[in-house]
Amino acid sequence: MAGYIVEDTKKITTQKVIQMKKDGKKIAMLTSYDYTMAQIVDQAGMDIILVGDSASNVMAGNLTTLPITIDQMIYHARCVARGVKRAMVVCDMPFGTYQVNRDEGVRNAIRMMAETGVDGLKLEGGEEVIDTVRGIINAGIPVMGHLGMTPQSVYKFGGYGVRAKEEEEAAKLMKDAKLLEQAGCFSIVLEKIPATLTQEVCKSVSVPVIGIGAGSADGQVLVIQDMLGMNDSFKPKFVRRYAQLQTVMNDAIGQYITEVKNGDFPTEAYSY
Ligand code: KIV
């Protein structure tokens, strides 16, 4: 089956993404971490592909995003960039690569851009990292912000619960979104916050807001393994499963094992 009907087959740029918000067109974004998956996602007509540091969870099996290294993110990002022709590819800056100071953040951002072939970077936080965000953008690198439940701060938050439910945190998030917009971010991800707050942010910033567990926004992002149903045991409220791949894969692999063991595969048709 063909993917979404793509009217414009030219490369998606930051300018196009910003224009989509102006035109009232929703932005579709999904993660990928390898060449094969990225190729499929791109050919389906995705606007933005995120090489998320969720690779730490879904590719490496870690409990958090904290252990993934810059070298590992560069590896994943390179694999994805090789498979993509049209979508904008954004890569997460991993934990510890931009929080220490502006110079270190800018240096790591430049390295990630130079060694991967992606089109932009995403980093978590508002006021705390705003100098670094400015420095990276001044270096000519498009930056996507990320506010709300920022997984690299899971130990500070004490878990993965919904953020900014209280007025004080919601006011800080609004202020941070404005700061990121003023710093020149081309878009902002909002993760796991109340839908009403997402709506307020969407109205108050001119750049696209991409939601995950944040209700309706200018666009939406999900982790591809979650929306394809590749892990039956992980089903948070905000994930809609568009396939049940764990079942499909279990059945296919089970059938293969059976056929190899009973001699039904390979037959003559698969032999030279
Ligand atoms: O790493 C990731 O996959 C992300 C998305 C959940 C936004 O940051």
CSV table of N, CA and C in Angstrom, one decimal, residues 168-237:
chain,number,residue,atom,x,y,z
A,168,GLU,N,2.5,27.1,38.6
A,168,GLU,CA,3.9,27.6,38.6
A,168,GLU,C,4.7,26.9,37.5
A,169,GLU,N,4.6,25.6,37.4
A,169,GLU,CA,5.3,24.9,36.4
A,169,GLU,C,4.8,25.2,34.9
A,170,ALA,N,3.5,25.4,34.9
A,170,ALA,CA,2.9,25.7,33.6
A,170,ALA,C,3.4,27.1,33.1
A,171,ALA,N,3.5,28.1,34.1
A,171,ALA,CA,3.9,29.4,33.7
A,171,ALA,C,5.4,29.4,33.3
A,172,LYS,N,6.2,28.5,33.9
A,172,LYS,CA,7.6,28.4,33.5
A,172,LYS,C,7.7,27.8,32.1
A,173,LEU,N,6.8,26.8,31.8
A,173,LEU,CA,6.9,26.2,30.5
A,173,LEU,C,6.5,27.2,29.4
A,174,MET,N,5.5,28.1,29.7
A,174,MET,CA,5.1,29.1,28.7
A,174,MET,C,6.3,30.1,28.5
A,175,LYS,N,6.9,30.5,29.6
A,175,LYS,CA,8.1,31.4,29.5
A,175,LYS,C,9.2,30.7,28.7
A,176,ASP,N,9.5,29.4,29.0
A,176,ASP,CA,10.5,28.7,28.3
A,176,ASP,C,10.2,28.6,26.8
A,177,ALA,N,9.0,28.4,26.5
A,177,ALA,CA,8.6,28.2,25.0
A,177,ALA,C,8.9,29.6,24.3
A,178,LYS,N,8.5,30.7,25.0
A,178,LYS,CA,8.8,32.0,24.3
A,178,LYS,C,10.3,32.2,24.2
A,179,LEU,N,11.1,31.8,25.2
A,179,LEU,CA,12.5,32.0,25.2
A,179,LEU,C,13.1,31.2,24.0
A,180,LEU,N,12.6,30.0,23.8
A,180,LEU,CA,13.2,29.1,22.7
A,180,LEU,C,12.8,29.7,21.4
A,181,GLU,N,11.6,30.2,21.3
A,181,GLU,CA,11.2,30.9,20.0
A,181,GLU,C,12.1,32.1,19.7
A,182,GLN,N,12.3,32.9,20.8
A,182,GLN,CA,13.1,34.1,20.6
A,182,GLN,C,14.5,33.8,20.3
A,183,ALA,N,15.0,32.7,20.8
A,183,ALA,CA,16.4,32.2,20.6
A,183,ALA,C,16.6,31.8,19.1
A,184,GLY,N,15.4,31.4,18.5
A,184,GLY,CA,15.5,31.0,17.0
A,184,GLY,C,15.2,29.6,16.8
A,185,CYS,N,14.7,28.8,17.8
A,185,CYS,CA,14.3,27.4,17.5
A,185,CYS,C,13.3,27.4,16.4
A,186,PHE,N,13.4,26.4,15.6
A,186,PHE,CA,12.4,26.3,14.4
A,186,PHE,C,11.1,25.5,14.8
A,187,SER,N,11.2,24.8,16.0
A,187,SER,CA,10.0,24.2,16.5
A,187,SER,C,10.3,23.7,17.9
A,188,ILE,N,9.2,23.3,18.6
A,188,ILE,CA,9.3,22.9,20.0
A,188,ILE,C,8.5,21.6,20.2
A,189,VAL,N,9.1,20.6,20.8
A,189,VAL,CA,8.3,19.4,21.2
A,189,VAL,C,7.8,19.6,22.6
A,190,LEU,N,6.5,19.3,22.8
A,190,LEU,CA,6.0,19.3,24.2
A,190,LEU,C,5.6,17.9,24.6
A,191,GLU,N,6.1,17.4,25.6
A,191,GLU,CA,5.9,16.0,26.0
A,191,GLU,C,5.1,15.9,27.3
A,192,LYS,N,4.1,15.1,27.3
A,192,LYS,CA,3.3,14.8,28.5
A,192,LYS,C,2.9,16.0,29.4
A,193,ILE,N,2.2,16.9,28.8
A,193,ILE,CA,1.6,18.0,29.6
A,193,ILE,C,0.1,18.1,29.3
A,194,PRO,N,-0.7,18.8,30.1
A,194,PRO,CA,-2.1,18.9,29.8
A,194,PRO,C,-2.4,19.5,28.5
A,195,ALA,N,-3.4,19.0,27.8
A,195,ALA,CA,-3.8,19.4,26.4
A,195,ALA,C,-4.1,20.9,26.4
A,196,THR,N,-4.7,21.4,27.4
A,196,THR,CA,-5.1,22.9,27.4
A,196,THR,C,-3.8,23.7,27.4
A,197,LEU,N,-2.8,23.3,28.1
A,197,LEU,CA,-1.6,24.1,28.1
A,197,LEU,C,-0.9,24.1,26.7
A,198,THR,N,-1.0,22.9,26.1
A,198,THR,CA,-0.4,22.8,24.7
A,198,THR,C,-1.1,23.8,23.8
A,199,GLN,N,-2.4,23.9,23.9
A,199,GLN,CA,-3.2,24.8,23.1
A,199,GLN,C,-2.7,26.2,23.3
A,200,GLU,N,-2.5,26.6,24.6
A,200,GLU,CA,-2.0,28.0,24.9
A,200,GLU,C,-0.6,28.2,24.3
A,201,VAL,N,0.3,27.2,24.4
A,201,VAL,CA,1.6,27.4,23.8
A,201,VAL,C,1.5,27.5,22.3
A,202,CYS,N,0.7,26.7,21.6
A,202,CYS,CA,0.5,26.7,20.2
A,202,CYS,C,0.1,28.1,19.7
A,203,LYS,N,-0.8,28.8,20.5
A,203,LYS,CA,-1.3,30.1,20.2
A,203,LYS,C,-0.2,31.2,20.4
A,204,SER,N,0.6,31.0,21.4
A,204,SER,CA,1.5,32.1,21.8
A,204,SER,C,2.9,32.1,21.1
A,205,VAL,N,3.2,31.0,20.4
A,205,VAL,CA,4.5,31.0,19.7
A,205,VAL,C,4.2,30.8,18.2
A,206,SER,N,5.1,31.4,17.3
A,206,SER,CA,4.8,31.3,15.9
A,206,SER,C,5.4,30.1,15.3
A,207,VAL,N,6.3,29.4,16.0
A,207,VAL,CA,6.9,28.2,15.5
A,207,VAL,C,6.1,27.0,15.8
A,208,PRO,N,6.2,25.9,15.0
A,208,PRO,CA,5.3,24.7,15.2
A,208,PRO,C,5.6,24.0,16.5
A,209,VAL,N,4.6,23.6,17.2
A,209,VAL,CA,4.7,22.9,18.4
A,209,VAL,C,4.3,21.4,18.1
A,210,ILE,N,5.2,20.5,18.4
A,210,ILE,CA,4.9,19.1,18.1
A,210,ILE,C,4.7,18.4,19.5
A,211,GLY,N,3.5,17.7,19.5
A,211,GLY,CA,3.1,17.1,20.8
A,211,GLY,C,3.4,15.6,20.9
A,212,ILE,N,3.6,15.1,22.1
A,212,ILE,CA,3.6,13.7,22.4
A,212,ILE,C,3.0,13.5,23.8
A,213,GLY,N,1.9,12.9,23.9
A,213,GLY,CA,1.2,12.9,25.2
A,213,GLY,C,0.8,14.2,25.6
A,214,ALA,N,0.6,15.1,24.7
A,214,ALA,CA,0.3,16.5,25.0
A,214,ALA,C,-1.0,17.0,24.3
A,215,GLY,N,-1.8,16.1,23.9
A,215,GLY,CA,-3.0,16.5,23.2
A,215,GLY,C,-2.7,17.0,21.8
A,216,SER,N,-3.7,17.7,21.2
A,216,SER,CA,-3.6,18.1,19.8
A,216,SER,C,-2.6,19.4,19.8
A,217,ALA,N,-1.7,19.4,18.8
A,217,ALA,CA,-0.8,20.5,18.6
A,217,ALA,C,-0.6,20.8,17.1
A,218,ASP,N,0.4,21.5,16.8
A,218,ASP,CA,0.7,21.8,15.3
A,218,ASP,C,1.2,20.5,14.6
A,219,GLY,N,1.6,19.6,15.4
A,219,GLY,CA,2.1,18.3,14.9
A,219,GLY,C,2.2,17.3,16.0
A,220,GLN,N,2.6,16.1,15.6
A,220,GLN,CA,2.6,15.0,16.5
A,220,GLN,C,3.8,14.1,16.3
A,221,VAL,N,4.4,13.6,17.4
A,221,VAL,CA,5.5,12.6,17.3
A,221,VAL,C,5.2,11.4,18.2
A,222,LEU,N,5.6,10.3,17.7
A,222,LEU,CA,5.6,9.0,18.5
A,222,LEU,C,6.9,8.3,18.2
A,223,VAL,N,7.2,7.4,19.1
A,223,VAL,CA,8.3,6.4,19.0
A,223,VAL,C,7.7,5.3,18.0
A,224,ILE,N,8.5,5.0,17.0
A,224,ILE,CA,7.9,4.1,16.0
A,224,ILE,C,7.6,2.7,16.5
A,225,GLN,N,8.4,2.2,17.4
A,225,GLN,CA,8.2,0.9,18.0
A,225,GLN,C,6.8,0.8,18.7
A,226,ASP,N,6.5,2.0,19.3
A,226,ASP,CA,5.2,2.0,20.1
A,226,ASP,C,4.0,2.1,19.2
A,227,MET,N,4.1,2.9,18.1
A,227,MET,CA,2.9,3.0,17.3
A,227,MET,C,2.7,1.8,16.3
A,228,LEU,N,3.8,1.1,16.1
A,228,LEU,CA,3.7,-0.2,15.3
A,228,LEU,C,3.4,-1.4,16.2
A,229,GLY,N,3.2,-1.2,17.5
A,229,GLY,CA,2.9,-2.3,18.4
A,229,GLY,C,3.9,-3.4,18.4
A,230,MET,N,5.2,-2.9,18.6
A,230,MET,CA,6.3,-3.9,18.6
A,230,MET,C,6.6,-4.4,20.0
A,231,ASN,N,6.0,-3.8,21.0
A,231,ASN,CA,6.2,-4.3,22.4
A,231,ASN,C,4.8,-4.3,23.1
A,232,ASP,N,4.2,-5.5,23.2
A,232,ASP,CA,2.9,-5.6,23.8
A,232,ASP,C,2.8,-5.1,25.2
A,233,SER,N,3.9,-5.1,25.9
A,233,SER,CA,3.9,-4.8,27.4
A,233,SER,C,4.0,-3.3,27.6
A,234,PHE,N,4.2,-2.5,26.6
A,234,PHE,CA,4.3,-1.0,26.7
A,234,PHE,C,3.1,-0.3,26.0
A,235,LYS,N,2.2,0.2,26.8
A,235,LYS,CA,1.0,0.8,26.2
A,235,LYS,C,0.5,2.0,27.0
A,236,PRO,N,1.3,3.1,27.0
A,236,PRO,CA,0.9,4.3,27.7
A,236,PRO,C,-0.4,4.9,27.0
A,237,LYS,N,-1.1,5.7,27.7
A,237,LYS,CA,-2.4,6.3,27.2
A,237,LYS,C,-2.2,7.0,25.9
